[in-house]
CSV table of C-alpha atoms in Angstrom, one decimal:
chain,number,residue,atom,x,y,z
W,906,LEU,CA,-19.1,24.3,-100.1
W,907,GLY,CA,-21.8,22.0,-98.6
W,908,ARG,CA,-20.8,20.5,-95.3
W,909,MET,CA,-19.9,16.8,-95.5
W,910,LYS,CA,-21.7,14.3,-93.4
W,911,PRO,CA,-19.0,12.8,-91.3
W,912,VAL,CA,-18.1,9.1,-91.6
W,913,ILE,CA,-15.8,6.8,-89.5
W,914,VAL,CA,-14.9,3.2,-90.3
W,915,VAL,CA,-12.8,1.1,-87.9
W,916,HIS,CA,-11.4,-2.4,-88.0
W,917,GLY,CA,-10.0,-4.7,-85.2
W,918,GLY,CA,-7.9,-6.9,-87.4
W,919,ALA,CA,-8.3,-9.5,-90.2
W,920,GLY,CA,-7.7,-13.2,-89.5
W,921,ARG,CA,-9.3,-15.9,-87.6
W,922,ILE,CA,-11.5,-14.6,-84.8
W,923,PHE,CA,-12.2,-17.5,-82.4
W,924,LYS,CA,-15.7,-17.9,-81.0
W,925,GLU,CA,-14.8,-17.0,-77.5
W,926,ARG,CA,-13.4,-13.6,-78.6
W,927,GLU,CA,-16.2,-12.7,-81.0
W,928,GLY,CA,-18.3,-10.7,-78.5
W,929,GLY,CA,-15.3,-8.8,-77.2
W,930,CYS,CA,-14.1,-7.9,-80.7
W,931,ARG,CA,-17.5,-6.8,-81.8
W,932,SER,CA,-18.2,-4.5,-78.8
W,933,GLY,CA,-14.6,-3.2,-79.1
W,934,VAL,CA,-14.9,-2.0,-82.7
W,935,ILE,CA,-18.4,-0.6,-82.0
W,936,ARG,CA,-17.2,1.3,-79.1
W,937,ALA,CA,-14.3,2.7,-81.1
W,938,ALA,CA,-16.5,3.8,-83.9
W,939,LEU,CA,-19.1,5.5,-81.6
W,940,ARG,CA,-16.2,7.4,-79.8
W,941,GLY,CA,-14.7,8.6,-83.1
W,942,HIS,CA,-18.1,9.6,-84.4
W,943,GLN,CA,-19.0,11.5,-81.3
W,944,LEU,CA,-15.9,13.6,-81.9
W,945,LEU,CA,-16.8,14.2,-85.5
W,946,THR,CA,-20.3,15.3,-84.7
W,947,GLN,CA,-18.9,17.8,-82.1
W,948,GLY,CA,-16.9,19.3,-85.0
W,949,GLY,CA,-13.7,17.3,-84.3
W,950,THR,CA,-11.4,16.7,-87.1
W,951,ALA,CA,-11.0,13.4,-89.0
W,952,LEU,CA,-7.5,13.2,-87.5
W,953,ASP,CA,-8.9,13.4,-83.9
W,954,ALA,CA,-11.5,10.9,-84.7
W,955,VAL,CA,-9.2,8.2,-86.0
W,956,GLU,CA,-6.7,8.8,-83.2
W,957,GLU,CA,-9.4,8.4,-80.6
W,958,ALA,CA,-10.9,5.3,-82.2
W,959,VAL,CA,-7.5,3.6,-82.4
W,960,ARG,CA,-6.6,4.6,-78.8
W,961,SER,CA,-9.9,3.0,-77.6
W,962,MET,CA,-8.8,-0.3,-79.2
W,963,GLU,CA,-5.2,0.0,-78.0
W,964,ASP,CA,-6.6,0.1,-74.5
W,965,ASP,CA,-8.9,-2.9,-75.2
W,966,PRO,CA,-7.1,-6.3,-74.5
W,967,HIS,CA,-9.1,-8.0,-77.1
W,968,PHE,CA,-6.9,-6.6,-79.9
W,969,ASN,CA,-3.3,-7.0,-80.9
W,970,ALA,CA,-2.3,-3.3,-80.3
W,971,GLY,CA,-1.4,-1.5,-77.1
W,972,CYS,CA,-2.5,-3.6,-74.2
W,973,GLY,CA,-3.1,-7.1,-75.6
W,974,SER,CA,-0.2,-6.9,-78.1
W,975,VAL,CA,1.4,-10.3,-79.0
W,976,LEU,CA,5.0,-11.0,-77.9
W,977,ASN,CA,8.1,-11.2,-79.9
W,978,GLU,CA,10.6,-14.1,-79.8
W,979,LYS,CA,12.1,-12.8,-76.6
W,980,GLY,CA,8.7,-12.5,-74.9
W,981,GLU,CA,8.6,-8.6,-75.2
W,982,VAL,CA,5.9,-6.3,-76.6
W,983,GLU,CA,7.2,-4.2,-79.6
W,984,MET,CA,4.6,-2.0,-81.2
W,985,ASP,CA,4.1,-0.2,-84.5
W,986,ALA,CA,1.7,2.7,-85.3
W,987,ILE,CA,1.0,5.3,-88.0
W,988,ILE,CA,-1.3,8.3,-88.4
W,989,MET,CA,-1.9,10.3,-91.6
W,990,ASP,CA,-3.7,13.7,-92.5
W,991,GLY,CA,-5.2,13.8,-95.9
W,992,LYS,CA,-5.2,17.5,-96.0
W,993,ASN,CA,-1.4,18.0,-96.3
W,994,LEU,CA,-0.1,14.4,-96.4
W,995,ALA,CA,1.4,15.0,-93.0
W,996,SER,CA,2.1,11.7,-91.4
W,997,GLY,CA,3.8,10.3,-88.2
W,998,ALA,CA,4.8,6.8,-87.3
W,999,VAL,CA,6.6,4.8,-84.6
W,1000,SER,CA,8.0,1.3,-84.9
W,1001,ALA,CA,9.3,-1.3,-82.3
W,1002,VAL,CA,8.3,0.9,-79.4
W,1003,LYS,CA,8.1,-0.5,-75.9
W,1004,CYS,CA,6.5,0.3,-72.6
W,1005,ILE,CA,4.0,2.9,-73.7
W,1006,ALA,CA,0.2,2.4,-73.6
W,1007,ASN,CA,-0.8,4.3,-76.8
W,1008,PRO,CA,1.6,4.2,-79.7
W,1009,ILE,CA,-0.9,6.0,-81.8
W,1010,LYS,CA,-0.6,9.2,-79.6
W,1011,LEU,CA,3.2,9.0,-80.0
W,1012,ALA,CA,2.8,8.7,-83.8
W,1013,ARG,CA,0.7,11.9,-83.7
W,1014,LEU,CA,3.4,13.6,-81.8
W,1015,VAL,CA,6.0,12.6,-84.3
W,1016,MET,CA,3.8,14.1,-87.0
W,1017,GLU,CA,3.2,17.4,-85.1
W,1018,LYS,CA,6.4,17.9,-83.1
W,1019,THR,CA,9.2,16.7,-85.5
W,1020,LYS,CA,10.3,17.2,-89.0
W,1021,HIS,CA,10.4,13.4,-89.5
W,1022,LEU,CA,7.8,10.7,-90.4
W,1023,LEU,CA,9.0,7.7,-88.6
W,1024,LEU,CA,10.9,7.1,-85.3
W,1025,THR,CA,12.0,3.7,-84.2
W,1026,GLY,CA,13.0,1.7,-81.1
W,1027,HIS,CA,15.3,3.6,-78.6
W,1028,GLY,CA,14.9,6.9,-80.5
W,1029,ALA,CA,11.1,6.7,-80.3
W,1030,GLN,CA,11.5,5.9,-76.6
W,1031,LEU,CA,13.7,9.0,-76.0
W,1032,PHE,CA,11.2,11.2,-78.0
W,1033,ALA,CA,8.3,9.8,-75.8
W,1034,ARG,CA,10.2,10.8,-72.7
W,1035,ALA,CA,10.9,14.2,-74.1
W,1036,MET,CA,7.2,14.6,-74.7
W,1037,GLY,CA,6.3,13.6,-71.2
W,1038,ILE,CA,4.5,10.4,-72.2
W,1039,PRO,CA,4.5,8.1,-69.2
W,1040,GLU,CA,6.2,4.7,-69.5
W,1041,VAL,CA,4.2,1.7,-68.3
W,1042,PRO,CA,5.7,-1.5,-67.1
W,1043,GLU,CA,5.7,-4.0,-69.8
W,1044,GLU,CA,3.6,-6.4,-67.7
W,1045,LYS,CA,0.7,-3.9,-68.0
W,1046,LEU,CA,0.6,-4.5,-71.7
W,1047,ILE,CA,0.9,-8.4,-71.6
W,1048,THR,CA,-2.3,-10.4,-71.3
W,1049,GLU,CA,-2.5,-14.0,-70.2
W,1050,ARG,CA,-3.6,-14.8,-73.8
W,1051,SER,CA,-0.5,-13.3,-75.4
W,1052,ARG,CA,1.8,-15.0,-72.9
W,1053,GLU,CA,0.2,-18.4,-73.5
W,1054,ARG,CA,0.4,-18.1,-77.2
W,1055,TRP,CA,4.1,-17.1,-77.0
W,1056,LYS,CA,4.9,-20.2,-74.9
W,1057,LYS,CA,2.9,-22.5,-77.4
W,1058,ASN,CA,4.9,-21.0,-80.3
W,1059,LEU,CA,8.2,-21.8,-78.6
W,1060,GLU,CA,7.4,-25.5,-78.5
W,1061,PRO,CA,9.6,-27.3,-81.0
W,1062,ASP,CA,6.7,-28.7,-83.0
W,1063,SER,CA,4.7,-25.4,-83.0
W,1064,ASN,CA,3.8,-23.5,-86.1
W,1065,PRO,CA,3.6,-19.8,-85.3
W,1066,GLU,CA,2.3,-19.3,-88.8
W,1067,GLU,CA,-0.9,-21.1,-87.7
W,1068,PHE,CA,-1.5,-18.5,-85.1
W,1069,GLN,CA,-0.7,-15.6,-87.3
W,1070,LYS,CA,-4.1,-16.2,-88.8
W,1071,ASP,CA,-5.5,-14.5,-85.6
W,1072,LEU,CA,-3.9,-11.1,-86.1
W,1073,GLY,CA,-5.8,-8.1,-84.7
W,1074,THR,CA,-4.0,-5.0,-85.9
W,1075,VAL,CA,-6.4,-2.1,-85.3
W,1076,GLY,CA,-7.2,0.8,-87.6
W,1077,ALA,CA,-9.6,3.7,-88.4
W,1078,VAL,CA,-10.4,6.0,-91.4
W,1079,ALA,CA,-12.7,9.0,-91.3
W,1080,ILE,CA,-14.0,12.0,-93.2
W,1081,ASP,CA,-15.0,15.1,-91.3
W,1082,SER,CA,-17.6,17.8,-92.0
W,1083,GLU,CA,-14.8,19.9,-93.8
W,1084,GLY,CA,-14.2,17.0,-96.2
W,1085,ASN,CA,-10.8,16.2,-94.6
W,1086,VAL,CA,-9.8,12.5,-94.4
W,1087,ALA,CA,-7.4,10.8,-92.1
W,1088,CYS,CA,-6.2,7.2,-91.2
W,1089,ALA,CA,-4.6,5.6,-88.2
W,1090,THR,CA,-3.3,2.1,-87.7
W,1091,SER,CA,-1.6,0.4,-84.7
W,1092,THR,CA,-0.4,-3.2,-83.9
W,1093,GLY,CA,1.7,-5.4,-81.8
W,1094,GLY,CA,2.8,-7.2,-84.9
W,1095,LEU,CA,3.4,-10.9,-85.5
W,1096,SER,CA,3.5,-13.4,-82.6
W,1097,ASN,CA,7.1,-14.5,-81.9
W,1098,LYS,CA,8.5,-12.3,-84.5
W,1099,LEU,CA,12.2,-11.5,-84.5
W,1100,THR,CA,13.3,-8.6,-82.3
W,1101,GLY,CA,13.3,-5.4,-84.3
W,1102,ARG,CA,10.9,-6.6,-87.0
W,1103,VAL,CA,8.8,-3.8,-88.5
W,1104,GLY,CA,5.7,-4.8,-90.4
W,1105,ASP,CA,3.5,-2.8,-92.8
W,1106,THR,CA,1.7,-0.8,-90.1
W,1107,ALA,CA,4.5,1.9,-89.5
W,1108,CYS,CA,5.2,2.1,-93.3
W,1109,ILE,CA,3.4,4.9,-95.1
W,1110,GLY,CA,1.3,3.6,-98.0
W,1111,SER,CA,1.3,0.1,-96.7
W,1112,GLY,CA,-0.3,0.2,-93.2
W,1113,GLY,CA,-2.3,3.3,-94.1
W,1114,TYR,CA,-2.6,6.3,-96.4
W,1115,ALA,CA,-4.8,9.4,-96.6
W,1116,ASP,CA,-5.2,12.0,-99.3
W,1117,ASN,CA,-8.1,14.4,-99.5
W,1118,CYS,CA,-8.0,14.2,-103.3
W,1119,CYS,CA,-9.1,10.6,-103.1
W,1120,GLY,CA,-9.7,9.1,-99.7
W,1121,ALA,CA,-8.1,7.2,-96.8
W,1122,ALA,CA,-7.3,3.5,-96.2
W,1123,SER,CA,-6.2,1.4,-93.3
W,1124,THR,CA,-5.0,-2.2,-93.6
W,1125,THR,CA,-4.6,-5.4,-91.7
W,1126,GLY,CA,-3.3,-8.8,-92.4
W,1127,HIS,CA,0.1,-10.4,-93.2
W,1128,GLY,CA,2.4,-7.4,-93.0
W,1129,GLU,CA,5.2,-8.7,-95.3
W,1130,SER,CA,2.6,-9.3,-98.0
W,1131,ILE,CA,0.9,-5.9,-97.5
W,1132,MET,CA,4.3,-4.2,-97.8
W,1133,LYS,CA,5.2,-5.9,-101.1
W,1134,VAL,CA,2.1,-4.5,-102.8
W,1135,VAL,CA,2.0,-1.2,-100.8
W,1136,LEU,CA,-1.7,-2.1,-100.1
W,1137,ALA,CA,-3.2,1.1,-98.7
W,1138,ARG,CA,-1.8,3.3,-101.6
W,1139,LEU,CA,-2.9,0.6,-104.1
W,1140,VAL,CA,-6.5,0.9,-102.9
W,1141,LEU,CA,-6.4,4.7,-103.4
W,1142,TYR,CA,-4.8,4.2,-106.8
W,1143,HIS,CA,-7.8,2.0,-107.9
W,1144,MET,CA,-10.2,4.8,-106.6
W,1145,GLU,CA,-8.2,7.4,-108.5
W,1146,GLN,CA,-8.9,5.2,-111.6
W,1147,GLY,CA,-12.7,5.6,-110.9
W,1148,MET,CA,-13.4,2.5,-108.8
W,1149,SER,CA,-15.9,2.6,-105.9
W,1150,PRO,CA,-14.3,1.9,-102.4
W,1151,GLU,CA,-15.6,-1.6,-102.5
W,1152,MET,CA,-14.4,-2.5,-105.8
W,1153,ALA,CA,-11.0,-0.9,-105.2
W,1154,ALA,CA,-10.5,-2.8,-101.9
W,1155,ASP,CA,-11.5,-6.0,-103.5
W,1156,ALA,CA,-9.2,-5.5,-106.4
W,1157,ALA,CA,-6.2,-4.7,-104.1
W,1158,LEU,CA,-6.8,-7.7,-101.9
W,1159,ASP,CA,-7.2,-9.8,-104.9
W,1160,HIS,CA,-3.9,-8.6,-106.4
W,1161,MET,CA,-2.2,-9.3,-103.1
W,1162,LYS,CA,-3.5,-12.8,-103.0
W,1163,THR,CA,-2.6,-13.7,-106.6
W,1164,ARG,CA,0.7,-12.0,-106.7
W,1165,VAL,CA,2.2,-12.8,-103.3
W,1166,GLY,CA,-0.3,-15.2,-101.7
W,1167,GLY,CA,-1.1,-12.9,-98.9
W,1168,GLN,CA,-4.4,-12.3,-97.0
W,1169,GLY,CA,-5.7,-9.3,-95.3
W,1170,GLY,CA,-8.4,-6.7,-94.9
W,1171,ILE,CA,-8.9,-3.0,-95.7
W,1172,ILE,CA,-11.2,-0.2,-94.5
W,1173,VAL,CA,-11.6,2.7,-96.8
W,1174,VAL,CA,-13.5,5.9,-97.2
W,1175,ASN,CA,-13.5,8.1,-100.3
W,1176,HIS,CA,-13.6,11.9,-100.7
W,1177,SER,CA,-17.4,11.9,-101.0
W,1178,GLY,CA,-18.0,9.8,-97.9
W,1179,GLU,CA,-18.6,6.4,-99.5
W,1180,TRP,CA,-16.9,3.6,-97.5
W,1181,ALA,CA,-16.0,-0.1,-97.5
W,1182,ALA,CA,-14.7,-2.8,-95.2
W,1183,ARG,CA,-13.4,-5.8,-97.2
W,1184,PHE,CA,-11.2,-8.8,-96.3
W,1185,SER,CA,-9.9,-12.0,-97.8
W,1186,THR,CA,-9.3,-13.7,-94.4
W,1187,LYS,CA,-11.9,-15.8,-92.6
W,1188,GLU,CA,-13.0,-12.9,-90.4
W,1189,MET,CA,-12.4,-9.2,-89.8
W,1190,SER,CA,-14.1,-7.2,-87.0
W,1191,TRP,CA,-15.3,-3.8,-88.4
W,1192,ALA,CA,-17.8,-1.1,-87.6
W,1193,THR,CA,-18.8,2.2,-89.2
W,1194,VAL,CA,-21.1,5.1,-88.4
W,1195,LYS,CA,-22.7,7.1,-91.2
W,1196,ASP,CA,-26.0,8.9,-91.5
W,1197,ASP,CA,-27.0,8.1,-87.8
W,1198,GLN,CA,-26.6,4.4,-88.5
W,1199,LEU,CA,-24.1,2.0,-86.9
W,1200,LEU,CA,-23.2,-0.9,-89.1
W,1201,TYR,CA,-20.9,-3.7,-88.0
W,1202,GLY,CA,-19.8,-7.3,-88.7
W,1203,ILE,CA,-17.1,-9.9,-88.3
W,1204,HIS,CA,-18.0,-12.8,-90.8
W,1205,ALA,CA,-17.9,-12.6,-94.6
W,1206,GLY,CA,-21.1,-11.1,-95.8
W,1207,GLU,CA,-22.3,-10.1,-92.3
W,1208,ARG,CA,-23.7,-6.6,-91.9
W,1209,GLN,CA,-25.7,-5.7,-88.8
W,1210,THR,CA,-27.4,-2.4,-88.4
W,1211,LYS,CA,-28.5,-0.4,-85.4
W,1212,SER,CA,-29.8,3.2,-85.3
W,1213,LEU,CA,-27.2,5.4,-83.6
W,1214,GLY,CA,-29.6,6.1,-80.7
W,1215,GLU,CA,-30.1,2.4,-80.0
W,1216,ALA,CA,-26.4,1.9,-80.3
W,1217,LEU,CA,-25.5,4.6,-77.8
W,1218,VAL,CA,-28.1,3.2,-75.2
W,1219,SER,CA,-26.6,-0.4,-75.4
W,1220,GLU,CA,-23.1,1.2,-75.3
W,1221,CYS,CA,-24.0,2.9,-72.0
W,1222,GLU,CA,-25.5,-0.4,-70.7
W,1223,GLY,CA,-22.3,-2.1,-71.6
W,1224,PHE,CA,-23.9,-4.4,-74.2
């Protein structure tokens, strides 16, 4: 078999990305894509690459995942994450986890160290302890921005729905040189959500899905809408029917909009390394590395290009 050219695509969430956050979101997804791609070129697996890319965005306060997660109604951070291996459909997920820096790492451990697919809340916390994952004080995960927004949303005349437009789930999909695909998705969920709310991210087929036979997808947007149409699996279904990644993503987003009135975004790669980053919201930050080219954008129709060499130089200089 000819070796595949590895490809990685990442997103930093679909929604409204306000001007003052654009630069940070753009450099955050670029950094994540470059890190994941570096692993792939060193012979790393698609699974390692998507985990690394998502971990990089969890550590970046610009995104609603890990540090920078939005707060629930009680002012706490509760996070969801999923990872999936297209080779054997192995998957691991966690939901409503608190006080850990990188939920995606915990999701990977659920996949590799348990017979289960999804651990939640207190049980996930016990498992994290057993695996020696350090607990971080909640304050470490809470940014000024999240705290401000939480307060705003508590005001009697506030409309948290308005702020939901600015979502920021993070995700990655990749194909490695062996032709294996993988996906990973992580989020802090909805601002001022009910305690214990689990969105699409932790749910297999909704927040993400990966199958070597077809490809891999990671989603972002209004979680409840995504769950109703099982968005990630729906995209792959369209590709199985012969659609290109771009057509499949558009068809799935279109269905979600017409059927349940939901908006969102999808990144996808198929088994031959074709990719797409599509969204029905105002913006979605995304980046991809393929064939020594970095491509990235935020606004509809925007597609900027840099050679990989150029991108790595500016990455070292901190943009």
